[in-house]
Amino acid sequence: MSDDDFRIETRSIHAGQEPDEETGALMTPIHANSTYEQDAPGDHRGYEYSRTGNPTRTDLEANLASLENAEHGRCFSSGMGAINTVLNLLEAGDHVVSGEDIYGGTRRIFDQVYTQYDVEFSYVDMTDLDAIEAAFRDETALLWLETPTNPLMSIVDIAGAAEIAHDHDALCAIDNTFATPYLQRPLDLGADVVTHSLTKYLGGHSDVVGGALLTNDDELDERFGFYQNSVGATPGPHECFLVLRGTKTLPVRMDRHCDNARELAAWLDDHPDVDTVYYPGLESHPGHDVAAEQMDDFGGMLSFELDASLDEAAEFVSSTDVFTLAESLGGVESLIEQPATMTHASIPREERVAAGLSDGLIRASVGVEHVEDLKADLRQAMESALE
């Protein structure tokens, strides 16, 4: 049977990996090599130099491609390295349509790096397909999506947005880090490129940094491979090994992340100190129906709005015991942060507030601890900071 015959829970453990032929070792070896013997000048056995290719990385790329129902996978030293590789496709004069609610690091590379190369960016409400359509120009080469978005958990209709991009002969790329391929597979819905921060749920244990690009387009993959080798933002074999370890438990971890986040969101939604909860699993969420159609569950990320000042919200996130005050997300432990002063601090305040990122906004990566302990921790932090 081929990998395609198995469900994702099985592929997460087995895809791209076979026991070592010589020793029978079950786990993919960490090939700690910089270079490889050649049988004759230019006659090698598939590997020349580890920036170009490494067997541990090859196994990870095959595993991730299987999970995303992709033909091709490329891995990078960070999520931003992967995003930068997509942007390498652009030329001076090109235009990009992006959501106004996206990861701050993505917004930073757009506005502070690529604008100096005469690439223009427009930011729109991606939940409004008419707004996406209206933002396109003759020069638009790329539509950049996140769904759920970071940090407001808005939901974008992937199929509808991809259709608009293709009608304008533009590529549709989507950051699928929050959902993971266990919950959402954008290539099946029409996207051309999927990117991941492997640092998050796919690694799953807050001990590795990495990124990936997945596509079904042979030409795109060839160009990604060229940039991967030429720029050199590639992961080491140990990092690849750690992500392969993480993908094996992705399904069971995501089930618990989703269960905890769903219960915590409902509890917060009834809390008197909370104005708004942003979680697509709530029926009150404006994107709930779209999320239910294109996702298998609603994820482990949520945000909520406290009736609090910037300083009060900062004190709240500093008062938790089970939740760790930290950036990043997707590990087994629960993390909490204040976007205004942390992940989205690089966005000018007026732009941040206009996009709905208020001073009292809190983002939580809900881990796999007992949910009652998570509730108790948030309760005591609110009592400490807000009363």
Coordinates of C-alpha atoms in Angstrom, one line a residue:
M1 CA 0.0 0.0 0.0
S2 CA 1.2 3.5 -0.7
D3 CA 1.0 6.5 1.7
D4 CA -2.0 7.7 -0.2
D5 CA -4.0 4.7 1.0
F6 CA -3.7 5.7 4.7
R7 CA -5.4 8.3 6.8
I8 CA -3.5 11.2 8.2
E9 CA -3.1 9.7 11.7
T10 CA -1.1 6.8 10.1
R11 CA 0.8 9.0 7.6
S12 CA 1.9 11.3 10.4
I13 CA 3.9 8.4 11.8
H14 CA 5.0 6.6 8.7
A15 CA 5.1 8.8 5.6
G16 CA 8.5 9.5 4.2
Q17 CA 10.2 7.1 6.6
E18 CA 11.4 3.5 6.4
P19 CA 13.5 1.5 8.9
D20 CA 17.2 1.8 8.1
E21 CA 18.1 -1.0 5.6
E22 CA 21.5 -1.8 7.1
T23 CA 20.6 -1.7 10.8
G24 CA 16.8 -1.9 11.0
A25 CA 16.8 1.4 13.1
L26 CA 13.2 2.5 13.3
M27 CA 13.8 6.2 13.6
T28 CA 15.2 8.3 10.8
P29 CA 19.0 8.8 11.5
I30 CA 20.4 12.2 12.1
H31 CA 22.7 12.5 9.1
A32 CA 25.3 14.9 10.6
N33 CA 27.2 15.4 7.4
S34 CA 28.3 18.6 5.5
T35 CA 29.5 16.7 2.4
Y36 CA 29.2 13.3 0.8
E37 CA 31.6 10.9 -1.1
Q38 CA 31.2 10.9 -4.8
D39 CA 31.9 7.7 -6.9
A40 CA 33.4 9.8 -9.6
P41 CA 33.6 13.5 -10.4
G42 CA 29.9 14.6 -10.6
D43 CA 28.7 11.0 -10.0
H44 CA 27.1 11.0 -6.5
R45 CA 24.4 9.0 -4.8
G46 CA 21.8 11.7 -4.5
Y47 CA 23.6 14.0 -2.1
E48 CA 26.6 16.3 -2.6
Y49 CA 26.4 19.0 0.1
S50 CA 24.0 19.3 3.0
R51 CA 22.9 22.8 2.1
T52 CA 21.6 21.3 -1.1
G53 CA 20.2 18.2 0.4
N54 CA 20.4 16.0 3.5
P55 CA 18.7 12.6 4.0
T56 CA 17.1 13.5 7.3
R57 CA 15.7 16.6 5.6
T58 CA 14.5 14.6 2.7
D59 CA 12.5 12.3 5.0
L60 CA 10.9 15.3 6.7
E61 CA 10.0 17.0 3.5
A62 CA 8.3 13.8 2.3
N63 CA 6.4 13.4 5.6
L64 CA 5.1 17.0 5.5
A65 CA 4.2 16.8 1.8
S66 CA 2.1 13.7 2.6
L67 CA 0.3 15.4 5.5
E68 CA -0.6 18.4 3.3
N69 CA -1.6 16.2 0.3
A70 CA 1.2 17.9 -1.6
E71 CA 3.5 16.5 -4.3
H72 CA 6.5 18.6 -3.1
G73 CA 7.9 19.8 0.2
R74 CA 10.9 22.1 1.1
C75 CA 12.1 22.8 4.6
F76 CA 13.8 25.9 5.9
S77 CA 15.7 27.1 8.9
S78 CA 12.6 29.1 10.1
G79 CA 9.1 30.0 9.2
M80 CA 10.3 33.4 8.0
G81 CA 12.9 31.7 5.8
A82 CA 10.0 29.9 4.1
I83 CA 8.0 33.1 3.7
N84 CA 11.0 34.9 2.3
T85 CA 11.4 32.2 -0.3
V86 CA 7.8 32.8 -1.5
L87 CA 8.6 36.5 -1.7
N88 CA 11.7 35.7 -3.8
L89 CA 9.3 34.9 -6.6
L90 CA 8.3 38.6 -6.8
E91 CA 9.9 41.2 -9.1
A92 CA 10.1 45.0 -8.8
G93 CA 6.8 46.5 -9.6
D94 CA 4.8 43.6 -8.4
H95 CA 1.8 44.0 -6.0
V96 CA 0.7 41.8 -3.1
V97 CA -2.8 41.6 -1.6
S98 CA -2.6 40.5 2.1
G99 CA -4.9 40.3 5.1
E100 CA -4.7 43.2 7.5
D101 CA -4.7 40.8 10.4
I102 CA -1.5 38.7 10.0
Y103 CA 1.6 37.7 12.0
G104 CA 3.7 40.7 12.9
G105 CA 6.9 39.2 11.5
T106 CA 5.2 38.7 8.1
R107 CA 4.0 42.3 8.1
R108 CA 7.5 43.4 9.0
I109 CA 9.2 41.6 6.1
F110 CA 6.5 42.9 3.8
D111 CA 6.8 46.6 4.9
Q112 CA 10.4 46.9 6.0
V113 CA 12.2 44.6 3.6
Y114 CA 10.4 44.1 0.3
T115 CA 9.0 47.6 -0.1
Q116 CA 12.6 48.8 -0.7
Y117 CA 12.7 46.5 -3.7
D118 CA 9.6 48.3 -5.3
V119 CA 7.1 45.7 -4.2
E120 CA 3.8 47.1 -3.0
F121 CA 1.4 45.7 -0.5
S122 CA -2.3 46.2 0.1
Y123 CA -4.0 45.1 3.4
V124 CA -7.7 44.2 3.4
D125 CA -10.3 42.4 5.4
M126 CA -9.8 38.9 4.1
T127 CA -13.2 37.8 5.4
D128 CA -14.8 39.9 2.7
L129 CA -14.3 38.4 -0.7
D130 CA -15.5 41.6 -2.4
A131 CA -12.8 43.5 -0.6
I132 CA -10.2 41.0 -1.8
E133 CA -11.5 41.3 -5.4
A134 CA -11.4 45.1 -5.2
A135 CA -7.8 45.2 -4.0
F136 CA -6.4 43.4 -7.1
R137 CA -4.5 45.3 -9.8
D138 CA -2.9 44.4 -13.1
E139 CA 0.4 44.2 -11.1
T140 CA -0.9 41.9 -8.4
A141 CA 1.2 38.7 -8.4
L142 CA 0.4 37.2 -5.0
L143 CA -2.5 36.8 -2.6
W144 CA -1.3 36.1 0.9
L145 CA -3.6 34.5 3.4
E146 CA -3.8 33.3 7.0
T147 CA -6.7 31.5 8.4
P148 CA -7.4 31.4 11.3
T149 CA -5.6 34.8 11.3
N150 CA -3.1 35.9 13.9
P151 CA -4.2 37.1 16.4
L152 CA -7.9 37.8 15.8
M153 CA -8.8 34.3 14.6
S154 CA -10.7 35.5 11.6
I155 CA -11.7 32.9 9.0
V156 CA -11.0 33.3 5.3
D157 CA -12.9 31.4 2.7
I158 CA -9.8 29.7 1.1
A159 CA -11.6 28.3 -1.9
G160 CA -13.3 31.7 -2.7
A161 CA -10.1 33.6 -2.2
A162 CA -8.0 31.3 -4.3
E163 CA -10.5 31.5 -7.1
I164 CA -10.2 35.3 -7.1
A165 CA -6.4 35.0 -7.2
H166 CA -6.5 32.6 -10.1
D167 CA -9.0 34.8 -12.0
H168 CA -6.3 37.5 -11.9
D169 CA -3.4 35.1 -12.8
A170 CA -1.9 35.5 -9.3
L171 CA -0.6 32.9 -6.9
C172 CA -2.5 32.1 -3.7
A173 CA -0.2 31.3 -0.7
I174 CA -1.5 30.5 2.7
D175 CA 0.2 30.3 6.1
N176 CA -1.4 27.2 7.6
T177 CA 0.6 27.3 10.9
F178 CA -2.4 27.8 13.2
A179 CA -4.6 25.1 11.7
T180 CA -1.9 22.5 10.8
P181 CA -2.6 19.9 8.1
Y182 CA -4.4 17.8 10.6
L183 CA -7.2 20.3 10.7
Q184 CA -7.0 22.0 7.3
R185 CA -5.4 21.3 3.9
P186 CA -5.5 24.4 1.8
L187 CA -4.0 22.8 -1.4
D188 CA -7.2 20.7 -1.6
L189 CA -9.2 24.0 -1.5
G190 CA -7.3 25.7 -4.4
A191 CA -4.2 27.3 -2.8
D192 CA -1.0 27.1 -4.7
V193 CA 1.5 27.2 -1.8
V194 CA 1.2 26.3 1.9
T195 CA 3.7 27.6 4.4
H196 CA 4.3 26.5 8.0
S197 CA 6.3 27.5 10.9
L198 CA 7.6 24.1 12.0
T199 CA 8.5 25.7 15.3
K200 CA 4.8 25.6 16.3
Y201 CA 2.4 22.6 16.3
L202 CA 4.3 20.5 13.8
G203 CA 7.4 20.5 16.1
G204 CA 5.1 20.6 19.1
H205 CA 7.5 20.8 21.9
S206 CA 9.0 24.3 21.9
D207 CA 12.5 23.0 21.2
V208 CA 13.1 23.5 17.5
V209 CA 12.8 26.3 14.9
G210 CA 12.0 25.6 11.3
G211 CA 9.8 26.4 8.3
A212 CA 8.3 24.6 5.3
L213 CA 6.7 25.2 1.9
L214 CA 4.4 22.7 0.3
T215 CA 3.0 22.7 -3.3
N216 CA 1.7 20.6 -6.1
D217 CA 3.2 22.8 -8.8
D218 CA 6.4 21.3 -10.3
E219 CA 7.7 24.6 -11.6
L220 CA 7.1 26.4 -8.2
D221 CA 8.9 23.6 -6.4
E222 CA 11.8 23.8 -8.7
R223 CA 12.1 27.5 -8.1
F224 CA 11.8 27.0 -4.3
G225 CA 14.6 24.4 -4.5
F226 CA 16.8 26.8 -6.3
Y227 CA 16.2 29.6 -3.7
Q228 CA 16.6 27.0 -0.9
N229 CA 20.0 26.1 -2.2
S230 CA 21.1 29.5 -3.3
V231 CA 20.1 31.5 -0.2
G232 CA 21.0 28.7 2.2
A233 CA 18.3 29.2 4.8
T234 CA 18.1 25.4 5.4
P235 CA 17.6 23.5 8.6
G236 CA 20.2 21.2 10.1
P237 CA 19.6 17.4 10.4
H238 CA 19.0 17.6 14.2
E239 CA 16.2 20.1 13.7
C240 CA 14.6 17.9 11.0
F241 CA 14.8 14.9 13.3
L242 CA 13.0 16.8 16.1
V243 CA 10.2 17.9 13.7
L244 CA 9.8 14.3 12.5
R245 CA 9.5 13.3 16.1
G246 CA 6.8 16.0 16.5
T247 CA 4.7 15.1 13.5
K248 CA 4.3 11.5 14.9
T249 CA 2.1 12.8 17.7
L250 CA 0.5 15.7 15.8
P251 CA -3.0 14.1 15.7
V252 CA -3.3 13.2 19.3
R253 CA -1.9 16.5 20.4
M254 CA -4.2 18.5 18.2
D255 CA -7.3 16.6 19.5
R256 CA -6.4 17.7 23.0
H257 CA -5.5 21.2 22.0
C258 CA -8.9 21.6 20.3
D259 CA -10.8 20.1 23.2
N260 CA -9.1 22.4 25.8
A261 CA -9.4 25.5 23.6
R262 CA -13.1 24.9 22.9
E263 CA -14.0 24.5 26.6
L264 CA -11.8 27.5 27.6
A265 CA -13.3 29.7 25.0
A266 CA -16.8 28.9 26.2
W267 CA -15.8 29.7 29.8
L268 CA -14.2 33.0 28.8
D269 CA -17.2 33.9 26.8
D270 CA -19.3 33.9 30.0
H271 CA -16.7 35.7 32.1
P272 CA -17.6 39.2 33.3
D273 CA -14.1 40.7 32.8
V274 CA -14.0 39.5 29.1
D275 CA -15.5 41.7 26.4
T276 CA -15.0 39.5 23.4
V277 CA -13.6 36.0 22.7
Y278 CA -12.1 35.2 19.3
Y279 CA -12.4 31.5 18.7
P280 CA -14.0 30.0 15.5
G281 CA -15.4 27.1 17.4
L282 CA -17.9 29.4 19.1
E283 CA -21.2 29.6 17.1
S284 CA -21.2 33.3 17.8
H285 CA -17.9 33.7 15.8
P286 CA -18.7 35.4 12.4
G287 CA -16.6 32.9 10.6
H288 CA -17.9 29.8 12.4
D289 CA -19.8 28.3 9.4
V290 CA -16.9 28.8 7.0
A291 CA -14.5 27.3 9.5
A292 CA -16.8 24.3 10.1
E293 CA -16.8 23.7 6.3
Q294 CA -13.1 23.9 5.6
M295 CA -11.6 22.7 8.9
D296 CA -11.9 19.4 10.7
D297 CA -11.8 21.1 14.1
F298 CA -11.2 24.6 15.3
G299 CA -7.7 24.6 16.7
G300 CA -5.9 25.4 19.9
M301 CA -5.4 29.1 19.5
L302 CA -7.8 31.8 20.9
S303 CA -7.7 35.4 21.7
F304 CA -9.9 37.5 24.0
E305 CA -10.4 41.1 24.8
L306 CA -10.2 42.3 28.4
D307 CA -11.8 45.4 29.6
A308 CA -8.4 46.7 30.6
S309 CA -5.7 49.3 29.8
L310 CA -2.4 48.4 28.2
D311 CA -0.7 48.3 31.7
E312 CA -3.6 46.2 33.2
A313 CA -3.4 43.7 30.4
A314 CA 0.3 43.5 30.8
E315 CA -0.1 42.8 34.5
F316 CA -2.6 40.1 33.7
V317 CA -0.4 38.1 31.4
S318 CA 2.5 38.5 33.9
S319 CA 0.4 37.0 36.7
T320 CA -0.3 33.5 35.3
D321 CA 1.3 30.4 36.7
V322 CA 0.3 27.6 34.4
F323 CA 0.2 29.7 31.3
T324 CA 3.8 30.9 30.5
L325 CA 4.3 34.5 29.3
A326 CA 6.1 33.9 26.0
E327 CA 5.9 34.5 22.3
S328 CA 5.4 31.6 19.9
L329 CA 2.7 28.9 20.1
G330 CA 1.8 25.3 19.4
G331 CA 3.8 23.6 22.1
V332 CA 2.3 21.1 24.6
E333 CA 2.5 23.8 27.3
S334 CA 0.1 26.8 27.4
L335 CA 1.5 30.2 26.4
I336 CA 0.0 33.6 26.8
E337 CA 1.0 37.0 25.4
Q338 CA -0.1 40.6 24.8
P339 CA 0.1 41.3 21.0
A340 CA 0.4 45.0 21.5
T341 CA 3.7 44.7 23.3
M342 CA 5.0 41.4 22.0
T343 CA 4.2 39.7 18.7
H344 CA 2.7 42.7 17.0
A345 CA 4.7 45.5 18.6
S346 CA 6.5 46.3 15.3
I347 CA 3.2 47.5 13.9
P348 CA 2.6 51.2 14.6
R349 CA -0.1 51.6 17.2
E350 CA -2.5 53.5 15.0
E351 CA -2.4 50.8 12.4
R352 CA -2.6 48.1 15.0
V353 CA -5.7 49.6 16.7
A354 CA -7.3 50.2 13.3
A355 CA -6.9 46.5 12.5
G356 CA -8.6 45.6 15.8
L357 CA -5.6 44.8 17.9
S358 CA -6.4 46.7 21.0
D359 CA -4.3 47.3 24.1
G360 CA -6.4 44.8 26.0
L361 CA -6.2 42.0 23.5
I362 CA -4.7 38.7 24.8
R363 CA -3.6 35.8 22.7
A364 CA -3.4 32.3 24.2
S365 CA -1.9 29.1 22.8
V366 CA -3.9 26.5 24.7
G367 CA -1.8 23.5 25.7
V368 CA -2.6 20.0 26.7
E369 CA -2.7 20.5 30.5
H370 CA -5.9 19.8 32.4
V371 CA -8.5 22.4 31.3
E372 CA -9.7 23.0 34.9
D373 CA -6.1 24.0 35.9
L374 CA -6.1 26.4 32.9
K375 CA -9.4 28.0 34.0
A376 CA -8.2 28.4 37.6
D377 CA -5.0 30.0 36.4
L378 CA -6.7 32.6 34.3
R379 CA -9.2 33.3 37.1
Q380 CA -6.5 34.0 39.6
A381 CA -4.6 36.2 37.2
M382 CA -7.8 38.3 36.5
E383 CA -8.4 38.7 40.2
S384 CA -4.8 39.8 40.7
A385 CA -4.6 42.2 37.8
L386 CA -8.1 43.6 37.3
E387 CA -9.8 43.8 40.7

